[in-house]
């Protein structure tokens, strides 16, 4: 018995010593990191726990709220798994209006949207534009008698009219990653602009084609030719619901010599974008035109007795949506999910209500709600403030749920670690899980705000700390 006791004590001492060594190594690495010239005016936070025991391995500033950028998506994703379930699907309904209700000769199709952010997304076979064109062309046929005009209208937007959450900056909202979430979304509310650069620095840039509701002549083109191989430095600025007096503006540069250079921009009016695509594609081939009516508010458009439900489109399941949400960091998905929490709970989706639901959910799980001082579902707003402690607690909770394997699979792999990254101006973050060489598992969150210099330099220095 004495031998067994001595062996046990030795193992306890060895384990404790090893744990201290990990902590000490992190302490040394983090001190080196903070003393770097890139971090002279920055604030950083690192929080690491033992995944099995919950024991704190390292803690620096874990209760300080920092901008987390896209690392905040893990909070939206885990909340979605809990509140909606991994098999949740959005639905978009198409109703054919009874001629007795609208005896004006035209054929009316009423779209009842459900906030599906994947409607028309090329990432999924069943939701791709071609799949939807084909299905609708089979179902929506021109009337036997003239007129053959089909009028599309929207019934009861499930989300509020504000597509853009509080705090998003103008430079972001016009570009593809800043597309806002509407009740009816199409092609992830983004389209392409094809450009042709000059051969010399400072030359004008020509717009070749625009695949959206905004024509070439309705863009104030201020783009210039940049240095060769300088990449995409073009920015698209617009006002939602812009008029002829507030044209969208293209600013910045694209590389010299690029004669077919594509950039992706956000679409302000996804409903009209969808209808225009229908006109250009399969429905036009069926021998009828498709005219987009104005976006009717709910009190002007109703689904009446006698109207017929002719098609219901279902989105991919939530686990598939979360997969791309985290793998490709699609901000639109996060904003749609936040609004969906409110829609499912309260019957109407707004960002503010969705954020309140998220904060209350985690408060009920024991988190101080002030650790989640958030304004959106994607992390794009620079107003967001979250703590590394909160992120680690959310990740720890996720490990206890039956949907965890699906969530874990969605996390990208960087630096040999399963973790979500986040980047906005002068902000970089990583949070996730890591199994060390000895088999121990750790959960961590690492945020840096207000660094200077190149992001790539900060990333490499953060990796050196995480290597420990």
Short mmCIF file of C-alpha atoms in Angstrom, two decimals:
data_model
loop_
_atom_site.label_atom_id
_atom_site.label_comp_id
_atom_site.label_asym_id
_atom_site.label_seq_id
_atom_site.Cartn_x
_atom_site.Cartn_y
_atom_site.Cartn_z
CA UNK A 1 0.00 0.00 0.00
CA UNK A 2 2.89 2.35 0.80
CA UNK A 3 4.37 1.69 -2.65
CA UNK A 4 1.05 2.37 -4.35
CA UNK A 5 0.70 5.59 -2.36
CA UNK A 6 4.23 6.71 -3.27
CA UNK A 7 3.71 5.94 -6.99
CA UNK A 8 0.40 7.85 -6.96
CA UNK A 9 2.05 10.84 -5.28
CA UNK A 10 4.85 10.78 -7.85
CA UNK A 11 2.38 10.80 -10.73
CA UNK A 12 0.46 13.70 -9.17
CA UNK A 13 3.72 15.64 -8.79
CA UNK A 14 4.76 14.87 -12.37
CA UNK A 15 1.34 15.92 -13.72
CA UNK A 16 1.41 19.11 -11.68
CA UNK A 17 4.94 19.84 -12.80
CA UNK A 18 4.00 19.26 -16.44
CA UNK A 19 0.97 21.53 -16.11
CA UNK A 20 3.12 24.23 -14.57
CA UNK A 21 5.61 23.83 -17.40
CA UNK A 22 2.90 24.41 -19.99
CA UNK A 23 1.69 27.48 -18.10
CA UNK A 24 5.21 28.78 -17.67
CA UNK A 25 6.01 28.25 -21.34
CA UNK A 26 2.85 30.12 -22.33
CA UNK A 27 3.74 32.89 -19.88
CA UNK A 28 7.17 33.29 -21.42
CA UNK A 29 5.86 33.16 -25.00
CA UNK A 30 3.09 35.64 -24.23
CA UNK A 31 5.50 38.08 -22.59
CA UNK A 32 7.68 37.94 -25.69
CA UNK A 33 4.62 38.49 -27.84
CA UNK A 34 3.47 41.55 -25.89
CA UNK A 35 6.92 43.11 -25.97
CA UNK A 36 7.04 43.01 -29.79
CA UNK A 37 7.04 46.42 -31.50
CA UNK A 38 3.86 45.50 -33.43
CA UNK A 39 2.03 45.30 -30.10
CA UNK A 40 3.35 48.55 -28.64
CA UNK A 41 -0.10 50.17 -28.52
CA UNK A 42 -2.18 46.99 -28.62
CA UNK A 43 -4.15 45.05 -26.04
CA UNK A 44 -4.15 41.26 -26.11
CA UNK A 45 -5.99 38.50 -24.30
CA UNK A 46 -5.26 34.77 -24.12
CA UNK A 47 -7.30 32.26 -22.15
CA UNK A 48 -6.53 28.52 -22.17
CA UNK A 49 -8.17 25.71 -20.21
CA UNK A 50 -7.74 21.96 -19.93
CA UNK A 51 -10.67 20.57 -21.95
CA UNK A 52 -11.08 17.53 -19.70
CA UNK A 53 -10.97 19.22 -16.29
CA UNK A 54 -11.81 22.84 -17.04
CA UNK A 55 -8.67 23.86 -15.12
CA UNK A 56 -7.25 27.22 -16.21
CA UNK A 57 -3.86 26.74 -17.89
CA UNK A 58 -3.23 30.37 -18.82
CA UNK A 59 -5.13 33.62 -18.31
CA UNK A 60 -4.25 37.09 -19.45
CA UNK A 61 -6.99 39.71 -19.70
CA UNK A 62 -9.71 37.06 -20.06
CA UNK A 63 -12.34 39.41 -18.58
CA UNK A 64 -11.49 42.35 -20.86
CA UNK A 65 -13.97 42.88 -23.67
CA UNK A 66 -12.29 43.08 -27.08
CA UNK A 67 -13.43 43.13 -30.68
CA UNK A 68 -13.41 39.51 -31.77
CA UNK A 69 -14.15 39.89 -35.50
CA UNK A 70 -15.24 36.57 -37.03
CA UNK A 71 -14.26 34.49 -33.99
CA UNK A 72 -17.64 35.75 -32.73
CA UNK A 73 -19.25 33.39 -35.26
CA UNK A 74 -18.68 30.46 -32.89
CA UNK A 75 -21.18 32.07 -30.50
CA UNK A 76 -23.83 32.43 -33.22
CA UNK A 77 -23.17 28.92 -34.52
CA UNK A 78 -23.43 27.16 -31.16
CA UNK A 79 -26.55 29.15 -30.28
CA UNK A 80 -28.08 28.12 -33.61
CA UNK A 81 -27.44 24.43 -32.93
CA UNK A 82 -29.13 24.80 -29.54
CA UNK A 83 -32.10 26.99 -30.46
CA UNK A 84 -32.86 25.74 -33.97
CA UNK A 85 -31.43 22.21 -34.06
CA UNK A 86 -29.03 20.70 -36.59
CA UNK A 87 -31.89 19.62 -38.90
CA UNK A 88 -33.56 23.05 -39.10
CA UNK A 89 -34.44 24.16 -42.63
CA UNK A 90 -35.65 27.49 -43.98
CA UNK A 91 -38.52 27.46 -46.43
CA UNK A 92 -39.57 29.79 -49.25
CA UNK A 93 -43.11 29.39 -50.57
CA UNK A 94 -44.52 30.30 -53.99
CA UNK A 95 -48.27 30.90 -54.22
CA UNK A 96 -50.35 31.33 -57.37
CA UNK A 97 -53.08 33.88 -56.81
CA UNK A 98 -56.67 33.00 -57.70
CA UNK A 99 -57.91 35.01 -60.72
CA UNK A 100 -61.15 35.68 -58.86
CA UNK A 101 -59.13 37.50 -56.20
CA UNK A 102 -57.17 39.53 -58.76
CA UNK A 103 -59.21 39.67 -61.99
CA UNK A 104 -56.84 41.97 -63.89
CA UNK A 105 -55.56 39.57 -66.55
CA UNK A 106 -52.05 39.24 -65.16
CA UNK A 107 -50.85 36.11 -63.42
CA UNK A 108 -49.71 36.92 -59.88
CA UNK A 109 -47.12 34.84 -58.05
CA UNK A 110 -46.74 35.66 -54.39
CA UNK A 111 -43.44 34.73 -52.74
CA UNK A 112 -43.58 34.08 -49.02
CA UNK A 113 -39.94 34.25 -47.88
CA UNK A 114 -38.51 32.65 -44.77
CA UNK A 115 -35.18 34.46 -44.47
CA UNK A 116 -33.21 31.65 -46.15
CA UNK A 117 -29.63 32.94 -46.66
CA UNK A 118 -28.81 29.99 -48.95
CA UNK A 119 -31.56 30.61 -51.54
CA UNK A 120 -29.74 30.67 -54.88
CA UNK A 121 -26.36 29.85 -53.33
CA UNK A 122 -23.94 28.02 -55.61
CA UNK A 123 -22.55 26.11 -52.61
CA UNK A 124 -25.45 23.63 -52.51
CA UNK A 125 -26.81 21.53 -55.38
CA UNK A 126 -30.46 21.83 -54.37
CA UNK A 127 -30.27 25.58 -53.75
CA UNK A 128 -28.19 26.57 -56.77
CA UNK A 129 -29.63 29.14 -59.19
CA UNK A 130 -29.89 26.55 -61.97
CA UNK A 131 -31.80 24.15 -59.72
CA UNK A 132 -34.28 26.86 -58.75
CA UNK A 133 -34.69 28.12 -62.35
CA UNK A 134 -35.49 24.59 -63.50
CA UNK A 135 -37.97 23.92 -60.72
CA UNK A 136 -39.84 27.20 -61.16
CA UNK A 137 -39.98 26.88 -64.95
CA UNK A 138 -41.68 23.50 -64.53
CA UNK A 139 -44.27 24.85 -62.10
CA UNK A 140 -44.92 28.44 -63.19
CA UNK A 141 -46.28 28.32 -66.70
CA UNK A 142 -47.71 31.17 -68.79
CA UNK A 143 -51.50 31.46 -68.95
CA UNK A 144 -53.18 29.86 -71.96
CA UNK A 145 -54.66 33.22 -72.93
CA UNK A 146 -53.01 36.62 -73.20
CA UNK A 147 -51.71 38.57 -71.38
CA UNK A 148 -48.70 36.47 -70.47
CA UNK A 149 -47.19 38.84 -67.94
CA UNK A 150 -46.39 37.30 -64.58
CA UNK A 151 -46.21 39.70 -61.65
CA UNK A 152 -44.05 38.64 -58.69
CA UNK A 153 -44.68 40.14 -55.28
CA UNK A 154 -43.53 39.43 -51.75
CA UNK A 155 -45.79 38.65 -48.85
CA UNK A 156 -44.91 39.54 -45.28
CA UNK A 157 -41.16 39.90 -44.94
CA UNK A 158 -40.24 37.84 -41.86
CA UNK A 159 -37.33 40.19 -41.10
CA UNK A 160 -37.18 43.90 -40.39
CA UNK A 161 -36.38 46.34 -43.18
CA UNK A 162 -32.93 47.15 -41.76
CA UNK A 163 -30.59 44.82 -43.62
CA UNK A 164 -27.42 46.20 -42.04
CA UNK A 165 -26.68 45.77 -38.30
CA UNK A 166 -25.63 48.66 -36.12
CA UNK A 167 -22.01 49.71 -36.41
CA UNK A 168 -21.08 48.27 -39.81
CA UNK A 169 -18.82 50.68 -41.66
CA UNK A 170 -19.51 52.14 -45.09
CA UNK A 171 -16.41 50.58 -46.62
CA UNK A 172 -17.73 47.12 -45.73
CA UNK A 173 -21.44 47.25 -46.58
CA UNK A 174 -20.99 47.68 -50.34
CA UNK A 175 -18.63 44.75 -50.70
CA UNK A 176 -19.64 41.09 -50.93
CA UNK A 177 -18.69 40.26 -47.33
CA UNK A 178 -20.93 43.11 -46.13
CA UNK A 179 -24.15 41.92 -47.79
CA UNK A 180 -27.13 42.46 -45.50
CA UNK A 181 -29.73 39.81 -44.60
CA UNK A 182 -33.24 40.24 -46.01
CA UNK A 183 -36.35 38.09 -45.83
CA UNK A 184 -35.72 37.04 -49.44
CA UNK A 185 -32.03 36.58 -50.27
CA UNK A 186 -30.58 35.58 -53.62
CA UNK A 187 -27.08 34.32 -54.53
CA UNK A 188 -25.94 35.32 -51.02
CA UNK A 189 -26.86 38.90 -52.02
CA UNK A 190 -23.69 39.39 -54.01
CA UNK A 191 -22.85 39.85 -57.67
CA UNK A 192 -19.83 40.34 -59.86
CA UNK A 193 -18.43 43.33 -61.68
CA UNK A 194 -15.96 42.65 -64.49
CA UNK A 195 -13.22 45.24 -64.94
CA UNK A 196 -10.40 46.03 -67.32
CA UNK A 197 -7.33 47.79 -65.94
CA UNK A 198 -4.90 50.01 -67.80
CA UNK A 199 -1.26 49.14 -68.42
CA UNK A 200 0.27 51.93 -66.36
CA UNK A 201 -0.05 53.03 -62.74
CA UNK A 202 -2.86 55.58 -62.42
CA UNK A 203 -4.66 54.67 -65.65
CA UNK A 204 -8.46 54.64 -65.60
CA UNK A 205 -10.26 51.31 -65.16
CA UNK A 206 -13.11 50.32 -67.48
CA UNK A 207 -16.25 48.51 -66.32
CA UNK A 208 -16.99 45.66 -68.74
CA UNK A 209 -20.05 44.03 -67.18
CA UNK A 210 -22.26 44.20 -64.10
CA UNK A 211 -24.26 41.15 -63.00
CA UNK A 212 -26.76 42.90 -60.75
CA UNK A 213 -29.68 45.32 -60.64
CA UNK A 214 -27.30 48.28 -61.03
CA UNK A 215 -26.29 48.99 -64.62
CA UNK A 216 -22.87 50.14 -65.77
CA UNK A 217 -24.12 53.68 -66.38
CA UNK A 218 -25.40 53.91 -62.80
CA UNK A 219 -21.98 53.48 -61.17
CA UNK A 220 -19.69 56.39 -60.40
CA UNK A 221 -16.43 54.74 -61.46
CA UNK A 222 -13.39 56.25 -59.75
CA UNK A 223 -11.20 53.14 -59.99
CA UNK A 224 -7.56 53.49 -60.97
CA UNK A 225 -4.89 51.07 -62.13
CA UNK A 226 -2.57 49.95 -59.34
CA UNK A 227 0.81 48.27 -59.36
CA UNK A 228 1.15 44.92 -61.12
CA UNK A 229 0.15 41.96 -58.91
CA UNK A 230 -1.15 44.36 -56.24
CA UNK A 231 -4.39 42.37 -55.83
CA UNK A 232 -8.00 43.44 -55.33
CA UNK A 233 -8.04 46.85 -53.65
CA UNK A 234 -11.36 47.93 -55.15
CA UNK A 235 -14.21 49.04 -52.89
CA UNK A 236 -17.87 49.50 -53.75
CA UNK A 237 -19.87 52.11 -51.84
CA UNK A 238 -23.62 52.52 -52.00
CA UNK A 239 -26.71 53.60 -50.12
CA UNK A 240 -29.40 50.98 -49.58
CA UNK A 241 -32.33 51.96 -51.78
CA UNK A 242 -30.14 54.42 -53.68
CA UNK A 243 -31.70 56.88 -56.13
CA UNK A 244 -30.35 58.47 -59.29
CA UNK A 245 -28.99 61.22 -57.07
CA UNK A 246 -26.87 58.83 -54.99
CA UNK A 247 -25.04 56.55 -57.41
CA UNK A 248 -22.91 53.72 -56.03
CA UNK A 249 -19.21 54.51 -56.21
CA UNK A 250 -16.25 52.32 -57.15
CA UNK A 251 -12.97 53.45 -55.57
CA UNK A 252 -9.49 52.02 -55.14
CA UNK A 253 -7.27 50.04 -57.50
CA UNK A 254 -6.92 46.77 -59.40
CA UNK A 255 -3.60 45.45 -60.78
CA UNK A 256 -2.10 46.78 -63.98
CA UNK A 257 -2.58 44.66 -67.09
CA UNK A 258 -5.66 42.78 -65.82
CA UNK A 259 -8.17 42.84 -68.70
CA UNK A 260 -10.90 40.64 -67.18
CA UNK A 261 -10.66 41.24 -63.45
CA UNK A 262 -13.72 40.31 -61.36
CA UNK A 263 -14.72 41.76 -58.03
CA UNK A 264 -17.74 40.78 -55.94
CA UNK A 265 -20.05 43.39 -54.44
CA UNK A 266 -23.17 43.39 -52.26
CA UNK A 267 -26.65 43.71 -53.75
CA UNK A 268 -28.95 46.20 -52.04
CA UNK A 269 -32.21 44.80 -53.46
CA UNK A 270 -32.06 40.98 -53.60
CA UNK A 271 -35.76 40.66 -54.59
CA UNK A 272 -35.27 42.61 -57.82
CA UNK A 273 -31.96 40.80 -58.36
CA UNK A 274 -33.83 37.48 -58.18
CA UNK A 275 -36.61 38.57 -60.53
CA UNK A 276 -34.12 39.94 -63.08
CA UNK A 277 -32.30 36.62 -63.03
CA UNK A 278 -35.58 34.81 -63.67
CA UNK A 279 -36.23 37.04 -66.67
CA UNK A 280 -32.79 36.29 -68.09
CA UNK A 281 -32.92 32.54 -67.51
CA UNK A 282 -35.29 29.59 -67.63
CA UNK A 283 -38.64 31.36 -67.35
CA UNK A 284 -37.96 33.48 -70.42
CA UNK A 285 -37.28 30.27 -72.37
CA UNK A 286 -40.81 29.11 -71.52
CA UNK A 287 -42.39 31.82 -73.62
CA UNK A 288 -43.48 34.42 -71.08
CA UNK A 289 -42.07 37.55 -69.55
CA UNK A 290 -41.51 38.06 -65.86
CA UNK A 291 -42.24 41.51 -64.52
CA UNK A 292 -41.07 42.45 -61.03
CA UNK A 293 -43.70 44.36 -59.10
CA UNK A 294 -42.71 46.66 -56.27
CA UNK A 295 -41.77 45.19 -52.93
CA UNK A 296 -45.16 45.24 -51.22
CA UNK A 297 -45.47 45.61 -47.46
CA UNK A 298 -47.47 42.93 -45.68
CA UNK A 299 -50.64 45.02 -45.39
CA UNK A 300 -50.84 45.41 -49.18
CA UNK A 301 -50.21 41.79 -50.17
CA UNK A 302 -52.06 38.86 -48.67
CA UNK A 303 -52.44 35.18 -49.36
CA UNK A 304 -56.18 34.81 -49.86
CA UNK A 305 -58.63 31.95 -49.87
CA UNK A 306 -58.39 30.16 -53.17
CA UNK A 307 -54.73 31.00 -53.71
CA UNK A 308 -52.70 27.86 -54.38
CA UNK A 309 -49.35 26.87 -52.90
CA UNK A 310 -47.45 25.67 -55.96
CA UNK A 311 -43.90 25.23 -54.66
CA UNK A 312 -42.02 25.15 -51.36
CA UNK A 313 -38.27 25.43 -51.50
CA UNK A 314 -36.39 24.04 -48.50
CA UNK A 315 -32.88 25.12 -47.59
CA UNK A 316 -30.09 22.70 -46.72
CA UNK A 317 -30.13 21.62 -43.07
CA UNK A 318 -28.60 23.85 -40.42
CA UNK A 319 -25.48 21.71 -39.98
CA UNK A 320 -24.69 22.28 -43.69
CA UNK A 321 -25.35 26.01 -43.34
CA UNK A 322 -23.05 26.22 -40.30
CA UNK A 323 -20.38 24.30 -42.21
CA UNK A 324 -20.02 27.09 -44.79
CA UNK A 325 -20.75 29.81 -42.22
CA UNK A 326 -17.58 28.89 -40.34
CA UNK A 327 -15.43 27.43 -43.14
CA UNK A 328 -15.80 30.46 -45.40
CA UNK A 329 -16.84 32.97 -42.72
CA UNK A 330 -19.99 34.11 -44.56
CA UNK A 331 -21.27 37.17 -42.70
CA UNK A 332 -24.71 37.02 -44.37
CA UNK A 333 -25.37 33.65 -42.73
CA UNK A 334 -24.63 35.04 -39.28
CA UNK A 335 -26.97 37.98 -39.76
CA UNK A 336 -29.75 35.73 -41.07
CA UNK A 337 -29.32 33.36 -38.11
CA UNK A 338 -29.49 36.19 -35.57
CA UNK A 339 -32.75 37.40 -37.09
CA UNK A 340 -34.05 33.83 -37.31
CA UNK A 341 -33.67 33.36 -33.53
CA UNK A 342 -36.05 36.28 -33.06
CA UNK A 343 -38.39 35.17 -35.84
CA UNK A 344 -38.78 31.66 -34.43
CA UNK A 345 -39.24 32.89 -30.87
CA UNK A 346 -41.21 36.10 -31.38
CA UNK A 347 -42.68 35.87 -34.90
CA UNK A 348 -40.59 38.71 -36.35
CA UNK A 349 -36.86 38.83 -36.99
CA UNK A 350 -34.73 41.81 -36.05
CA UNK A 351 -31.05 42.00 -35.22
CA UNK A 352 -31.61 43.69 -31.85
CA UNK A 353 -34.11 41.04 -30.74
CA UNK A 354 -31.87 38.23 -31.93
CA UNK A 355 -28.87 39.64 -30.07
CA UNK A 356 -30.97 39.92 -26.88
CA UNK A 357 -31.96 36.25 -27.26
CA UNK A 358 -28.32 35.19 -27.65
CA UNK A 359 -27.22 37.14 -24.57
CA UNK A 360 -30.07 35.75 -22.46
CA UNK A 361 -29.39 32.20 -23.63
CA UNK A 362 -25.79 32.31 -22.45
CA UNK A 363 -26.70 34.20 -19.29
CA UNK A 364 -28.99 31.29 -18.42
CA UNK A 365 -25.97 28.99 -18.93
CA UNK A 366 -24.00 30.95 -16.33
CA UNK A 367 -22.16 33.56 -18.42
CA UNK A 368 -22.19 37.21 -17.40
CA UNK A 369 -24.21 38.76 -20.25
CA UNK A 370 -21.89 41.77 -20.28
CA UNK A 371 -19.14 39.46 -21.55
CA UNK A 372 -21.15 39.30 -24.79
CA UNK A 373 -21.52 42.97 -25.65
CA UNK A 374 -22.47 42.23 -29.26
CA UNK A 375 -24.31 44.04 -32.05
CA UNK A 376 -24.50 41.45 -34.83
CA UNK A 377 -24.24 37.75 -35.62
CA UNK A 378 -21.06 37.74 -37.70
CA UNK A 379 -18.55 39.89 -35.83
CA UNK A 380 -18.17 42.40 -38.66
CA UNK A 381 -19.25 45.37 -36.52
CA UNK A 382 -16.25 47.03 -34.82
CA UNK A 383 -18.64 47.88 -31.94
CA UNK A 384 -18.66 44.26 -30.74
CA UNK A 385 -16.87 43.44 -27.50
CA UNK A 386 -16.47 39.89 -26.21
CA UNK A 387 -14.16 38.26 -23.68
CA UNK A 388 -11.86 35.32 -24.33
CA UNK A 389 -13.32 33.76 -21.16
CA UNK A 390 -16.80 33.83 -22.71
CA UNK A 391 -15.61 32.27 -25.94
CA UNK A 392 -13.85 29.44 -24.13
CA UNK A 393 -16.94 28.80 -21.98
CA UNK A 394 -19.07 28.58 -25.14
CA UNK A 395 -16.61 26.17 -26.73
CA UNK A 396 -16.49 24.11 -23.53
CA UNK A 397 -20.30 23.91 -23.47
CA UNK A 398 -20.35 22.80 -27.11
CA UNK A 399 -18.25 19.73 -26.24
CA UNK A 400 -21.05 18.45 -24.00
CA UNK A 401 -23.75 18.49 -26.71
CA UNK A 402 -24.76 15.71 -29.09
CA UNK A 403 -24.34 18.05 -32.08
CA UNK A 404 -20.67 18.71 -31.20
CA UNK A 405 -19.19 16.45 -33.94
CA UNK A 406 -21.03 18.51 -36.58
CA UNK A 407 -19.83 21.76 -35.02
CA UNK A 408 -16.24 20.51 -34.68
CA UNK A 409 -16.23 19.48 -38.34
CA UNK A 410 -17.14 23.03 -39.40
CA UNK A 411 -14.06 24.59 -37.78
CA UNK A 412 -11.24 25.40 -40.19
CA UNK A 413 -7.74 24.13 -39.50
CA UNK A 414 -4.94 26.66 -39.14
CA UNK A 415 -1.46 26.05 -37.79
CA UNK A 416 -2.44 22.43 -37.10
CA UNK A 417 -5.30 23.55 -34.83
CA UNK A 418 -9.09 23.35 -35.22
CA UNK A 419 -10.03 26.98 -34.74
CA UNK A 420 -12.03 29.91 -36.07
CA UNK A 421 -10.09 32.96 -37.13
CA UNK A 422 -11.26 36.56 -37.22
CA UNK A 423 -9.97 39.70 -38.92
CA UNK A 424 -11.16 43.27 -39.16
CA UNK A 425 -9.11 46.46 -39.20
CA UNK A 426 -6.26 46.09 -36.66
CA UNK A 427 -8.03 43.13 -35.01
CA UNK A 428 -6.96 39.48 -35.16
CA UNK A 429 -8.28 36.49 -33.28
CA UNK A 430 -8.28 32.71 -33.04
CA UNK A 431 -10.37 30.43 -30.85
CA UNK A 432 -10.89 26.68 -30.84
CA UNK A 433 -9.53 23.33 -29.74
CA UNK A 434 -6.12 21.70 -29.75
CA UNK A 435 -4.86 18.24 -28.83
CA UNK A 436 -1.22 18.31 -27.77
CA UNK A 437 1.37 15.65 -28.58
CA UNK A 438 0.80 13.95 -25.21
CA UNK A 439 -2.93 13.60 -25.96
CA UNK A 440 -4.20 16.36 -23.67
CA UNK A 441 -6.90 18.59 -25.09
CA UNK A 442 -7.08 22.34 -24.64
CA UNK A 443 -9.68 25.00 -25.40
CA UNK A 444 -8.44 28.50 -26.08
CA UNK A 445 -9.26 32.00 -27.27
CA UNK A 446 -6.62 34.53 -28.34
CA UNK A 447 -7.61 38.10 -29.32
CA UNK A 448 -5.45 41.08 -30.29
CA UNK A 449 -6.76 44.63 -30.83
CA UNK A 450 -5.00 47.72 -32.20
CA UNK A 451 -1.77 46.18 -33.45
CA UNK A 452 0.27 48.01 -36.06
CA UNK A 453 1.85 46.81 -39.29
CA UNK A 454 0.87 43.85 -41.43
CA UNK A 455 -1.68 41.31 -40.25
CA UNK A 456 0.52 38.45 -41.51
CA UNK A 457 3.25 39.49 -39.08
CA UNK A 458 0.88 39.43 -36.11
CA UNK A 459 -0.53 36.05 -37.19
CA UNK A 460 2.91 34.46 -37.27
CA UNK A 461 3.65 35.82 -33.80
CA UNK A 462 0.32 34.56 -32.47
CA UNK A 463 1.10 31.13 -33.93
CA UNK A 464 4.39 31.07 -31.98
CA UNK A 465 2.44 31.54 -28.75
CA UNK A 466 -0.15 28.92 -29.72
CA UNK A 467 2.64 26.49 -30.67
CA UNK A 468 3.35 26.16 -26.97
#
